[in-house]
Each structure stands twice: as structure tokens, then as C-alpha cells.
Amino acid sequence: MSDQIKHECGIAFVRLLKPLSYYQEKYGTALYGLNKLYLLMEKQHNRGQDGAGIATIKLDMKPGSRYISRYRSMAQNAVADIFGYVQNKFVDIQNDTPELMKDTEYLKQNVSFVGEVLLGHLRYGTHGKNSIENCHPFLRQNNWMTRNLVIAGNFNMTNVDELLEQLYELGQHPKEKADTVTVLEKIGHFLDDENQELFDTYKKEGLSNVEITQKISENLNVAHILRRSAKDWDGGYTISGIVGNGDAFVLRDPAGIRPAFYYVDDEVVVAASERPAIQTAFNVQIKQVKEIEPGHALIVKKDGTVTQEMYREPSEKKACSFERIYFSRGSDADIYRERKKLGNLLIPQVLSAVKEDFKNTVFSFIPNTAEVSFYGMVEGLHERVRDIQKEALIGNKRQLSDEELNELLSMTPRVEKLAIKDVKLRTFITQDADRSEMVAHVYDTTYGVIKNHNDTLIAVDDSIVRGTTLKQSIIKIIDRLHPKKIIIVSSAPQIRYPDCYGIDMSKMGQFVAFDAAIQLLKERGMEQVIEDVYQKCKASLLLPKEEIVNHVKEIYRPFKQQEISDQIAKIITPAGTVAEVEVIYQTLDNLHEACPNHTGDWYFSGNYPTPGGNKVVNKAFINWREGNNQRAY
């Protein structure tokens, strides 16, 4: 998208099912797991650039030996920084005693991070402080091995207050109000409970404490712990965790909002937020990588047993459609096809807007993330041109002249790359007037391909959130090419509502579609609608979240989509623009046609998949109405 929105975190999990010596013998390195974890994280670096972290656990270490290692970084290239730190652990060995690099038992006993269970995380901070303490994995420590817990996840909970209250009732005193802390402590509490129940049972059987410790490790019921922990969670989440003994899990929310994929063979169990990362790191085919089912947890016991167990009843699947439009990398085979389809489905609207005038229309895209949708549009445009040519040749009752025939056969979409982001340019000046001038030059353009005051320019974007980059930079630059008309085409529908499941779009005032609807209400003397919605939203806060409905939908109800699109065009048009500016948006029906398995469209429709979503959108409207610039959950 042309606007910069922070979004999805990412996870990477690796569990080696063989002894480290196996990987040394087969792959020539004891660091096989670390190498694969690095690849999984690098191939998902799009999912987090505010920080990263890894944690590893060594199996079957003797008491008194360190078996958990963790390192987190907020460096500019956090993943490289982390693995540079890990690599330094081996420098002296490589220089002084290189033969020990093949001694897997020595490395496991003496070098940090050489373990069989590995967890990585890439962080995009959606709220709160951006400090090392906010970077995953989080660690809950205890002298009992089976009470240690490491977690990392891609999630936001809408009901943090409720979850905190439950922790207070359990007698806990969390150190801060954050969903990560509440999740860690909730799982940790029931992990402690499970340990105590098993301890009491085996103690009654007369076993020694040492024997009991082993029995607890063997019989820890991870699915039971997760069922008790997640009973009241409301949000979108993929959460991975490791217990100190080596038991591990990756769980996915009941609506399947956040993505989670896994791969298993006789050597390794892998999980990640994106499928292509697994395919690339392990050179496996798409059909070998599976989705973790909504409401289920992939569980890997310390003995290597792998199961997928339901920890909570799945609801209607509402997998995030924005993953397909923008957030996930387009190298996934299905996502690539879906993005092309999104572009293709826009063709009737686009050709209608230019009256099928291929001769005087130039097709392009901004920014690079819209490129795949653009390819889909171009393919469809070529098909339409062939249809026009076929109709003209077959349907024409007279013989065409050579000139007419040449003109017909030379018809083709004029496709150009016009807007190019100058990644080297930095807006280092903070004074508003100076900074505005600098922002206008973040994109460069290609000159000499637009016929002055004659051509219409079609520019495809994957989505439009705030519209500020379009107004401050892109349209200004494109207008210098002197087109007659500029049509900005969004492959996503109008973003009207905030997200509360892990994406940094939590405030009503961020959305240009909302701004347009408010302006239209005011222009038409319908301000009472704003006040009525405000009062309804305030009243809804007194209701149980299960009874709350999305009252903000009433803001948009008086208007057709095109009316809002036309108002958006006015908002994003900078002063002094010569060309006429129009905006075309994808329809919801087309979105569902292109992405049939990812129907989570609450950003566009306001249909939230959990009760907490309705509470959040109403609170977001209240915050906007009261001038309170903070997130609503």
C-alpha cells in the first residue's frame, strides 16, 4: 500500500526429531536447526522490522546445566544481528579447535543455542513501547523444568481488561497491562496447576521427587493446559510456546484470523506464519505444507509425538483477507493467483471509466506491492483487446482498408512503470513545511510516456488507508507528467473500520473513507447521524460484549460506495493539481470471489469475527468523537 502501516508479526518454530549427531552426519553441520530457523525468519522479514528474538531449549540436560537460551534484538537488521550474536559463540572453537565443530555432544553441553527445540519471532509493534522488553520470545522461569515457559506470537486480544481481572482473581499481580503478559501468565498459571495436580497424584503413589519429575514431563497434558488458558480469549492469534522439558505447541485462534502453517517429516517439525518460508527453507512442495486448523493446536511432545488437537470449538472461519491483499509475501502460489484475480476483476470498472479508450490510456501501478494485481489487470486488458479485435473483424460487413486493419491490429494496452520509490531519500527534516516538500519527492517518475493533457493515467494501488502518501507525494508527481486525468484504482475495497487483531489500524481518524463519510454527512446537513451513533456507541459499552453490535456502520449507510469514492478523490487531490482525479475501489463481492477461503473482511464490511471486535469499533468511534487519540483496546 502507498501508506505505511505496521502490521503482522511472524513466528518460526523448528523441532528436531533426531539427535544432533544425525544432522551432523547427514547435512555436515550440528547447526542444522539454527540454520533453518534463520532461513524461516529471513524469509518472513516482511512481518516484523521493529525487533526480533529467538529462544532454544536443549533436551535431556543434566541438572545444573543451562538448557534455555534466549536473545532479542532491536537492531535495524534484527535477524542478522541475532544470528551474528549466535555465530560469535562459535568463533573461538572454529579458530582454535575446529574439530570440535563436528562434536555435537560437546557443542550441546558447552555452547548456547545448540538445542533441539527452536523458536523465532519477528515483531511489528502495533501499540505501546517499542523496547527490548516488548520483543518476543517471552520467558517465564522456574526451577522446575516443566514449569518454565517460552512463548512468542502474532496476536492481539480485544479483552485485555477482562483477562487481567481474571489473573487478579487467581491471585496474580501482572507487571503490566499488555496482552502478551496476560497470555504468558494465563498459560503459565494452568501449566503450574497441571504440574501440581500431577505431582500430588504421583506423590500419593509413593514415587520419589526425582521419579515424579520424570513422570510429569512424560504426562504433561498440553492440550488440557491450552483449553483452560484460552477459554476466554477474544482476538486473533497464532501463538507458539515451549515448555522447559521440550514439549511445544503452536495454536491458532478459533476463527483462523491469523495464519499458521506447518510441515512434518521424520527429521523435523516446522511451523511458520507463511507457507513459502517453509517451502523455501526445507525445499518441499506446496501440498506438503499444511494449515493449522482454527481452534486447534499443533502439539509436539518431548518424545517427538506430533498431534493436532482441538483446544477450543472453532467458529466460522474468517481468515484475514488483508493477508492475501497485502500483508503476506506474494510468493505463495495461492496468494499470487488471488492478487492477480483482484486486479483482473477491476477491469469492467476501469474500462467503463475510460470508455474503453486504449489509445489514450496508460496503465501503471503504485507502489511495488501492487505489482501482482497490476499483472492480473494487464492480462485481462489484453484479453479484452483481443475480443475487440475479434468482434471488429468478424462483425464488420465491409472489407477494412490496410490503414484501418493496421490500426486495429496494433491496438494494445499502454503499460508503463511510472512511479518509482526512491529508497535512498530520507525525510530527515522535521519542520512541517520543509518535510512536506521532501515527502513530495519520495517517489520518482518516468518522463516522456504521457501525451500532455490528452492521456488518462490508471495507477493501481493494493489498498488505500489514509491517502496521505497519495496526496503528499504520488499525485503531485504524476500530475507533473501532465495527464488529462488520473484514476487511482485500489485492488482492496474501502477500508472503513479499525482492526483489533494484530494490525496497526486501530483509530477511526486514520481512514480516508471514514473522513469522506463524515464530510458528506456534514455537507448534507446530516450531523445528527454522527451524534446518534456516538450516543449508541457510548450506551453499548454498558452491555456484555456478546450483545454489542457495530453502530459505526450507520455512518456509511446513507451513501453509495461511489459517493464515498468521489469524496475520497477530492480529499486526496492536492491543491494546484491540474489533472482530474478519480478513485475506483474493489467491491466486496469481487474480494470474496478472488479470495474465497479468506472471508475475514471486517476492515471493509464492519463484520467482526469475534464479539470483542464490535466493542472495539464502537470505542474507536467514541475516541474519535471525543478527540482522544488512542487505540480502542
XYZ file of C-alpha atoms in Angstrom:
633
model
C 0.000 0.000 0.000
C 1.192 3.525 -0.614
C 0.598 4.401 3.058
C 2.973 2.792 5.521
C 1.039 0.656 8.001
C 2.758 -1.535 10.550
C 1.264 -4.958 10.585
C 1.620 -8.623 11.201
C 4.220 -10.226 13.432
C 5.673 -13.577 12.389
C 6.697 -16.808 14.081
C 9.194 -19.525 13.177
C 9.349 -22.840 15.025
C 11.712 -25.779 14.490
C 11.735 -29.047 16.413
C 14.481 -31.510 15.534
C 13.246 -35.087 15.884
C 16.670 -36.754 15.647
C 19.821 -36.407 17.778
C 22.116 -33.554 16.724
C 24.665 -36.147 15.553
C 22.198 -37.230 12.864
C 22.206 -33.777 11.261
C 25.981 -33.534 11.548
C 26.350 -36.811 9.702
C 23.674 -36.182 7.056
C 23.991 -32.417 6.478
C 27.537 -31.792 7.651
C 26.596 -29.437 10.494
C 25.378 -29.605 14.077
C 23.801 -26.188 13.491
C 21.153 -27.518 11.120
C 18.302 -26.291 13.338
C 19.763 -22.816 13.760
C 20.392 -22.524 10.031
C 16.799 -23.453 9.260
C 15.455 -21.076 11.905
C 17.498 -18.277 10.331
C 16.052 -19.045 6.885
C 12.486 -19.137 8.201
C 12.953 -15.756 9.838
C 14.700 -14.113 6.897
C 12.032 -15.374 4.515
C 9.430 -13.690 6.728
C 11.313 -10.450 7.425
C 8.369 -8.559 5.895
C 6.408 -9.483 9.013
C 8.457 -7.557 11.542
C 11.097 -4.867 11.498
C 10.673 -3.383 14.994
C 12.639 -6.217 16.540
C 13.161 -9.955 16.645
C 14.129 -12.710 19.037
C 14.938 -16.390 19.329
C 14.887 -18.969 22.093
C 16.164 -22.537 22.143
C 15.792 -25.450 24.526
C 18.166 -28.381 24.873
C 16.620 -31.741 25.658
C 17.740 -34.102 28.437
C 20.350 -31.847 30.016
C 21.700 -32.771 33.452
C 20.515 -30.718 36.451
C 22.680 -27.642 36.889
C 23.288 -27.305 33.142
C 21.904 -24.382 31.227
C 19.278 -25.604 28.788
C 17.333 -22.450 27.835
C 18.906 -19.689 25.745
C 17.264 -16.511 24.537
C 18.397 -13.425 22.654
C 16.378 -10.468 21.388
C 17.374 -7.509 19.257
C 16.027 -4.152 18.143
C 18.857 -3.502 15.702
C 17.980 -2.166 12.266
C 18.611 -5.637 10.831
C 17.478 -7.547 13.884
C 17.572 -11.051 12.393
C 21.136 -10.605 11.125
C 22.118 -9.099 14.471
C 20.695 -12.071 16.386
C 22.388 -14.701 14.291
C 25.616 -12.708 14.283
C 25.468 -12.878 18.087
C 24.881 -16.639 17.924
C 27.665 -17.122 15.375
C 30.116 -15.402 17.718
C 29.593 -18.283 20.135
C 31.493 -20.497 17.706
C 34.322 -18.183 16.629
C 36.903 -19.369 19.167
C 36.054 -23.004 18.545
C 36.388 -22.575 14.784
C 39.724 -20.789 15.193
C 41.301 -22.857 17.985
C 39.762 -26.340 17.835
C 37.798 -26.635 14.578
C 37.412 -30.385 15.024
C 35.017 -29.683 17.911
C 32.561 -28.148 15.445
C 31.750 -31.750 14.485
C 31.450 -32.914 18.094
C 27.723 -32.489 18.616
C 27.765 -33.593 22.251
C 30.487 -31.081 23.104
C 28.602 -28.267 21.358
C 25.349 -29.137 23.082
C 26.958 -29.233 26.516
C 29.120 -26.144 26.126
C 27.643 -23.686 23.617
C 24.419 -21.686 23.952
C 21.603 -22.111 21.421
C 22.680 -25.599 20.294
C 19.380 -27.263 21.049
C 16.645 -29.379 19.541
C 13.693 -27.010 20.063
C 13.953 -23.569 18.469
C 11.554 -20.633 18.369
C 11.896 -17.348 16.493
C 9.797 -14.201 16.344
C 9.633 -11.091 14.180
C 7.929 -8.105 15.757
C 5.802 -5.309 14.419
C 4.731 -3.178 17.360
C 1.057 -2.286 17.000
C 0.970 -0.253 20.214
C 2.840 0.558 23.380
C 6.526 0.969 23.912
C 8.975 -0.221 21.338
C 11.688 -1.554 23.647
C 13.661 -4.751 24.010
C 11.273 -5.799 26.786
C 8.436 -5.839 24.262
C 10.267 -8.219 21.930
C 9.279 -11.873 21.925
C 10.003 -14.610 22.915
C 8.795 -14.007 26.464
C 10.183 -16.228 29.193
C 8.558 -17.391 32.434
C 11.234 -19.001 34.570
C 11.108 -21.603 37.319
C 13.496 -24.112 38.891
C 11.113 -26.888 37.900
C 11.868 -27.719 34.284
C 8.221 -28.394 33.415
C 7.152 -25.024 34.847
C 9.389 -22.997 32.541
C 7.571 -21.450 29.603
C 8.671 -19.585 26.477
C 6.073 -18.009 24.174
C 6.052 -15.921 21.018
C 3.109 -14.976 18.873
C 1.312 -12.957 16.268
C -1.731 -11.727 18.136
C -3.832 -9.042 19.753
C -6.545 -9.650 22.318
C -9.538 -7.325 22.402
C -10.420 -8.101 26.028
C -7.176 -7.475 27.907
C -9.030 -5.802 30.796
C -11.200 -8.869 31.273
C -8.206 -11.223 31.111
C -6.284 -9.107 33.608
C -9.221 -9.200 36.009
C -9.179 -12.987 35.805
C -5.487 -13.007 36.701
C -6.192 -10.761 39.697
C -8.886 -13.198 40.803
C -6.344 -16.004 40.567
C -4.180 -14.019 42.985
C -1.613 -12.905 40.422
C -0.180 -9.414 40.021
C 0.943 -8.920 36.377
C 3.728 -6.386 35.930
C 1.950 -4.505 33.131
C -1.293 -4.245 31.164
C -0.409 -5.977 27.928
C -1.948 -8.901 26.092
C 1.432 -10.647 25.810
C 1.849 -10.621 29.574
C -1.702 -11.811 30.181
C -1.320 -14.678 27.703
C 2.020 -15.729 29.188
C 0.724 -15.637 32.740
C -2.572 -17.342 31.879
C -0.829 -20.275 30.231
C 1.777 -20.219 32.985
C -0.881 -20.412 35.689
C -2.514 -23.514 34.229
C 0.894 -25.021 33.499
C 1.622 -24.648 37.225
C -1.776 -26.178 38.029
C -1.113 -29.160 35.779
C 2.290 -29.673 37.385
C 0.812 -29.549 40.879
C -2.022 -31.938 40.064
C 0.379 -34.468 38.568
C 2.787 -34.037 41.468
C 0.039 -34.706 44.009
C -1.138 -37.767 42.093
C 2.300 -39.340 41.834
C 3.195 -38.423 45.388
C 0.210 -40.438 46.602
C 1.590 -43.363 44.622
C 4.776 -43.197 46.678
C 7.155 -42.074 43.948
C 10.262 -40.067 44.792
C 10.527 -36.424 43.740
C 13.072 -37.324 41.061
C 10.754 -40.006 39.680
C 7.815 -37.595 39.841
C 9.725 -35.010 37.794
C 10.228 -37.555 35.019
C 6.602 -38.688 35.144
C 5.341 -35.092 34.945
C 7.489 -34.486 31.871
C 6.109 -37.594 30.201
C 2.457 -36.968 31.046
C 2.032 -33.185 30.876
C -1.259 -32.644 29.033
C -0.510 -29.632 26.846
C -3.918 -29.600 25.160
C -5.650 -29.540 28.550
C -3.494 -26.593 29.640
C -4.358 -24.683 26.469
C -8.083 -25.410 26.792
C -8.145 -23.929 30.271
C -5.911 -20.989 29.336
C -7.648 -19.870 26.133
C -11.252 -20.308 27.235
C -11.971 -16.546 27.392
C -9.544 -15.161 24.813
C -11.133 -12.803 22.291
C -8.838 -11.864 19.459
C -6.827 -13.078 16.509
C -3.783 -15.136 17.327
C -1.140 -17.627 16.365
C 0.895 -18.401 19.478
C 3.839 -20.745 19.796
C 5.245 -21.944 23.086
C 7.840 -24.279 24.535
C 7.753 -25.839 27.986
C 11.126 -26.271 29.668
C 11.142 -30.047 29.229
C 10.793 -29.673 25.447
C 7.033 -30.043 24.962
C 5.944 -27.466 22.391
C 2.811 -26.115 20.750
C 1.565 -23.758 18.063
C -2.083 -22.754 18.423
C -4.417 -20.806 16.131
C -7.497 -18.773 17.050
C -10.970 -20.325 16.578
C -11.837 -18.133 13.566
C -8.487 -18.735 11.863
C -7.904 -14.979 11.686
C -4.135 -15.163 11.877
C -2.241 -17.563 9.571
C -0.289 -20.632 10.709
C 1.331 -23.357 8.597
C 3.339 -26.465 9.444
C 5.374 -29.269 7.921
C 6.335 -32.617 9.452
C 8.641 -35.403 8.330
C 10.732 -37.951 10.210
C 13.513 -35.414 10.853
C 11.778 -32.198 11.784
C 8.568 -30.398 12.754
C 8.303 -26.844 11.420
C 5.743 -24.080 11.820
C 5.639 -20.547 10.449
C 3.276 -17.695 9.685
C 3.783 -18.037 5.946
C 3.822 -21.143 3.791
C 6.517 -20.122 1.250
C 9.034 -19.661 4.067
C 8.682 -23.351 4.923
C 8.754 -24.391 1.261
C 11.949 -22.444 0.652
C 13.784 -23.349 3.851
C 13.064 -27.072 3.540
C 12.658 -27.435 -0.235
C 9.212 -29.032 -0.009
C 6.163 -28.868 -2.250
C 3.108 -26.774 -1.502
C 0.939 -29.838 -0.807
C 3.326 -30.983 1.940
C 2.751 -27.812 3.973
C -0.495 -27.837 5.924
C -2.552 -25.205 7.734
C -3.092 -25.483 11.459
C -6.846 -25.720 11.778
C -8.726 -22.912 13.557
C -9.251 -23.664 17.237
C -6.531 -26.317 17.109
C -3.003 -26.609 18.421
C -0.108 -28.408 16.815
C 1.496 -30.187 19.782
C 4.940 -31.785 19.797
C 5.703 -33.794 22.898
C 9.214 -34.170 24.221
C 9.297 -37.759 22.913
C 8.625 -36.454 19.367
C 4.947 -37.387 19.170
C 3.129 -34.909 16.919
C -0.625 -34.292 17.133
C -3.087 -31.572 16.169
C -5.705 -31.234 18.903
C -8.735 -29.020 19.294
C -8.356 -26.769 22.332
C -11.429 -24.647 21.596
C -14.522 -25.079 19.421
C -13.827 -23.477 16.025
C -16.164 -20.677 14.965
C -16.989 -19.698 11.377
C -13.656 -19.362 9.619
C -12.788 -15.718 8.971
C -9.176 -15.852 7.853
C -7.790 -12.351 7.264
C -8.322 -11.186 3.682
C -5.702 -8.468 4.101
C -3.083 -11.228 4.317
C -3.961 -12.043 0.729
C -4.213 -8.455 -0.499
C -1.063 -7.097 1.071
C 0.490 -8.437 4.290
C 1.817 -11.871 3.303
C 4.534 -12.116 0.720
C 3.211 -12.739 -2.761
C 5.488 -15.729 -3.359
C 2.789 -18.056 -2.027
C 1.225 -19.772 -5.046
C -2.373 -19.202 -3.933
C -1.781 -15.596 -2.862
C -0.115 -14.830 -6.188
C -3.150 -16.143 -8.095
C -5.556 -14.294 -5.798
C -3.783 -10.964 -6.192
C -3.832 -11.336 -9.966
C -7.536 -12.110 -9.760
C -8.115 -8.956 -7.692
C -6.574 -6.904 -10.484
C -8.447 -8.745 -13.190
C -11.830 -8.221 -11.521
C -11.354 -4.444 -11.603
C -11.285 -4.325 -15.404
C -15.013 -3.623 -16.032
C -14.921 -0.590 -13.690
C -11.663 0.688 -15.151
C -12.647 0.299 -18.807
C -16.002 1.910 -18.118
C -14.214 4.901 -16.578
C -12.066 5.402 -19.714
C -14.808 4.335 -22.159
C -12.505 1.597 -23.473
C -10.163 4.203 -24.936
C -6.967 2.127 -25.113
C -5.289 4.621 -27.404
C -5.266 7.431 -24.837
C -4.934 5.462 -21.581
C -1.728 4.480 -19.791
C -1.814 1.696 -17.191
C 0.660 1.639 -14.286
C 0.887 0.810 -10.580
C 1.996 2.286 -7.255
C 3.674 1.053 -5.091
C 5.588 -2.189 -5.829
C 3.268 -4.218 -3.593
C 0.509 -3.591 -6.159
C 2.534 -5.116 -8.983
C 0.932 -8.573 -8.922
C -2.608 -7.139 -9.017
C -1.436 -4.982 -11.901
C -0.235 -8.078 -13.799
C -3.689 -9.581 -13.382
C -5.265 -6.436 -14.755
C -2.893 -6.316 -17.724
C -3.645 -9.943 -18.638
C -7.346 -9.132 -18.628
C -6.796 -5.984 -20.692
C -5.018 -7.992 -23.380
C -7.941 -10.424 -23.419
C -10.356 -7.526 -23.855
C -8.284 -6.094 -26.708
C -8.381 -9.488 -28.462
C -12.153 -9.579 -28.028
C -12.481 -6.093 -29.557
C -10.289 -7.104 -32.492
C -12.218 -10.319 -32.998
C -15.578 -8.529 -32.895
C -14.355 -5.915 -35.391
C -13.018 -8.496 -37.846
C -15.924 -10.906 -37.690
C -18.744 -8.389 -37.337
C -17.629 -5.897 -39.955
C -19.699 -6.229 -43.146
C -17.227 -4.383 -45.339
C -13.575 -5.069 -46.007
C -11.272 -2.972 -43.849
C -8.630 -0.814 -45.512
C -4.970 -1.522 -44.820
C -4.839 1.565 -42.622
C -7.893 0.509 -40.624
C -6.601 -3.049 -40.317
C -3.161 -1.916 -39.160
C -4.727 0.383 -36.587
C -6.974 -2.406 -35.292
C -4.192 -4.992 -35.062
C -1.802 -2.552 -33.381
C -4.267 -1.947 -30.559
C -2.664 -2.917 -27.236
C -2.793 -1.677 -23.630
C -0.192 1.009 -22.984
C 1.610 -0.374 -19.941
C 4.324 1.683 -18.213
C 6.158 1.847 -14.889
C 5.789 5.470 -13.849
C 6.153 5.777 -10.069
C 9.421 4.517 -8.593
C 10.139 4.781 -4.880
C 13.497 6.403 -4.175
C 14.605 4.233 -1.258
C 17.712 6.359 -0.711
C 15.760 9.535 0.009
C 15.256 10.300 3.713
C 12.842 12.897 5.070
C 15.273 13.965 7.765
C 13.860 17.491 8.191
C 11.109 17.630 10.811
C 9.793 21.181 10.265
C 6.369 20.672 8.664
C 6.809 22.937 5.629
C 10.236 21.529 4.769
C 9.206 17.947 5.465
C 6.134 18.262 3.227
C 8.375 19.399 0.375
C 10.711 16.426 0.968
C 7.898 13.870 1.185
C 6.679 15.018 -2.227
C 9.900 13.619 -3.715
C 9.970 10.181 -2.051
C 8.732 8.788 -5.384
C 10.445 9.466 -8.690
C 8.720 9.167 -12.046
C 9.349 8.244 -15.668
C 9.066 11.150 -18.061
C 8.170 11.176 -21.755
C 5.478 8.474 -21.929
C 2.354 10.574 -21.254
C 0.811 12.707 -24.008
C 0.333 16.131 -22.421
C -3.260 16.899 -21.381
C -4.514 14.047 -23.548
C -3.829 10.741 -21.776
C -5.644 9.245 -18.831
C -3.358 7.545 -16.328
C -4.579 4.459 -14.454
C -2.489 3.828 -11.305
C -3.183 0.585 -9.394
C -2.646 0.540 -5.612
C -3.284 -2.564 -3.485
C -5.144 -0.568 -0.818
C -5.702 2.985 0.371
C -5.766 3.596 4.116
C -5.089 7.240 4.955
C -4.462 8.558 1.472
C -1.723 10.844 2.778
C 1.052 9.458 0.564
C -1.179 9.796 -2.467
C -1.922 13.431 -1.591
C 1.532 14.492 -0.409
C 3.622 12.650 -2.960
C 2.258 10.395 -5.669
C -0.476 12.518 -7.249
C 1.764 15.606 -7.184
C 4.476 13.700 -9.025
C 2.145 12.083 -11.531
C 0.459 15.414 -12.251
C 3.818 16.767 -13.432
C 3.543 14.354 -16.361
C 0.508 16.421 -17.491
C -2.130 13.697 -17.902
C -5.679 14.792 -18.617
C -6.996 12.543 -15.858
C -5.567 10.410 -13.032
C -7.526 7.361 -11.854
C -6.277 5.700 -8.673
C -7.508 2.090 -8.572
C -7.483 0.145 -5.287
C -7.456 -3.651 -5.519
C -8.957 -3.678 -1.988
C -12.360 -2.273 -1.026
C -12.689 0.917 1.026
C -11.078 0.480 4.448
C -13.789 1.765 6.775
C -13.217 0.113 10.154
C -10.303 -0.451 12.542
C -8.501 -3.709 13.123
C -8.046 -5.148 16.594
C -6.402 -8.489 15.825
C -2.770 -7.580 15.290
C -2.554 -4.825 12.675
C -1.742 -1.175 13.333
C -5.066 0.230 12.123
C -6.907 0.930 15.350
C -8.151 4.535 15.087
C -11.144 5.775 13.103
C -9.413 9.001 12.137
C -6.800 7.034 10.171
C -9.201 6.099 7.396
C -9.788 8.362 4.432
C -13.082 6.535 3.762
C -14.312 7.472 7.240
C -13.168 11.064 6.720
C -15.084 11.136 3.430
C -18.287 9.827 5.012
C -18.084 12.377 7.835
C -17.554 15.206 5.343
C -20.559 14.064 3.313
C -22.754 13.944 6.423
C -21.746 17.485 7.305
C -22.135 18.805 3.756
C -25.670 17.410 3.560
C -26.765 18.657 6.961
C -26.843 15.174 8.496
C -24.647 15.856 11.543
C -27.329 14.287 13.740
C -26.269 10.876 12.417
C -22.831 11.427 13.976
C -24.350 12.353 17.331
C -26.797 9.426 17.257
C -24.004 6.954 16.543
C -21.921 8.475 19.338
C -24.737 8.025 21.864
C -25.408 4.451 20.722
C -21.713 3.596 20.960
C -21.488 5.029 24.486
C -24.572 3.085 25.578
C -23.125 -0.122 24.119
C -20.157 -0.004 26.490
C -22.501 -0.925 29.325
C -23.532 -4.159 27.597
C -21.810 -7.547 27.690
C -19.568 -7.700 24.627
C -21.629 -10.577 23.192
C -24.644 -8.242 22.895
C -22.830 -5.324 21.244
C -23.399 -4.519 17.565
C -21.319 -2.314 15.262
C -23.113 1.047 15.330
C -20.439 2.728 13.175
C -21.964 1.101 10.102
C -24.660 3.808 10.334
C -22.067 6.450 9.382
C -21.754 4.897 5.916
C -25.353 3.753 5.425
C -26.692 6.943 3.741
C -24.159 6.745 0.901
C -23.411 4.582 -2.088
C -19.840 3.346 -2.454
C -19.245 5.619 -5.440
C -20.309 8.709 -3.464
C -17.660 7.959 -0.857
C -15.099 7.203 -3.568
C -15.796 10.548 -5.235
C -15.354 12.333 -1.897
C -12.089 10.487 -1.301
C -10.883 11.701 -4.687
C -11.465 15.281 -3.526
C -9.646 14.658 -0.233
C -6.511 13.153 -1.794
C -6.224 15.725 -4.596
C -3.500 18.247 -3.658
C -4.061 21.940 -4.186
C -2.866 23.039 -7.596
C -3.426 19.675 -9.299
C -4.267 20.233 -12.959
C -5.476 16.760 -13.887
C -8.897 15.500 -12.876
C -8.581 12.835 -10.141
C -10.891 9.835 -9.765
C -10.767 6.870 -7.373
C -12.046 3.364 -8.097
C -12.305 0.724 -5.361
C -12.668 -3.025 -5.449
C -16.094 -4.344 -4.449
C -16.676 -6.725 -1.539
C -18.238 -9.274 -3.896
C -15.106 -9.246 -6.052
C -12.892 -9.580 -2.973
C -14.765 -12.709 -1.922
C -14.609 -14.095 -5.458
C -10.843 -13.597 -5.579
C -10.157 -14.845 -2.037
C -12.938 -17.368 -1.323
C -11.137 -19.050 1.575
C -10.257 -15.833 3.385
C -13.536 -14.131 4.185
C -12.316 -12.060 7.119
C -13.333 -8.683 5.701
C -14.115 -6.644 8.829
C -11.839 -3.793 7.694
C -14.212 -3.247 4.775
C -17.587 -4.586 5.906
C -17.504 -3.984 9.656
C -18.475 -7.640 10.233
C -16.116 -8.600 13.057
C -15.476 -12.306 13.678
C -15.400 -12.002 17.497
C -17.663 -10.117 19.935
C -14.717 -8.009 21.056
C -14.428 -6.528 17.565
C -17.792 -4.773 17.811
C -16.830 -3.381 21.184
C -13.549 -2.079 19.789
C -15.073 -0.340 16.742
C -17.642 1.458 18.900
C -14.932 2.518 21.348
C -12.780 3.717 18.435
C -15.647 5.948 17.283
C -16.109 7.327 20.810
C -12.385 8.104 20.977
C -12.572 9.923 17.631
C -15.670 11.883 18.642
C -14.072 12.943 21.926
C -10.727 13.817 20.348
C -8.998 11.020 22.224
C -6.090 9.899 20.059
C -5.506 6.422 21.432
C -6.264 2.883 20.396
C -9.585 1.393 21.432
C -8.388 -1.819 23.060
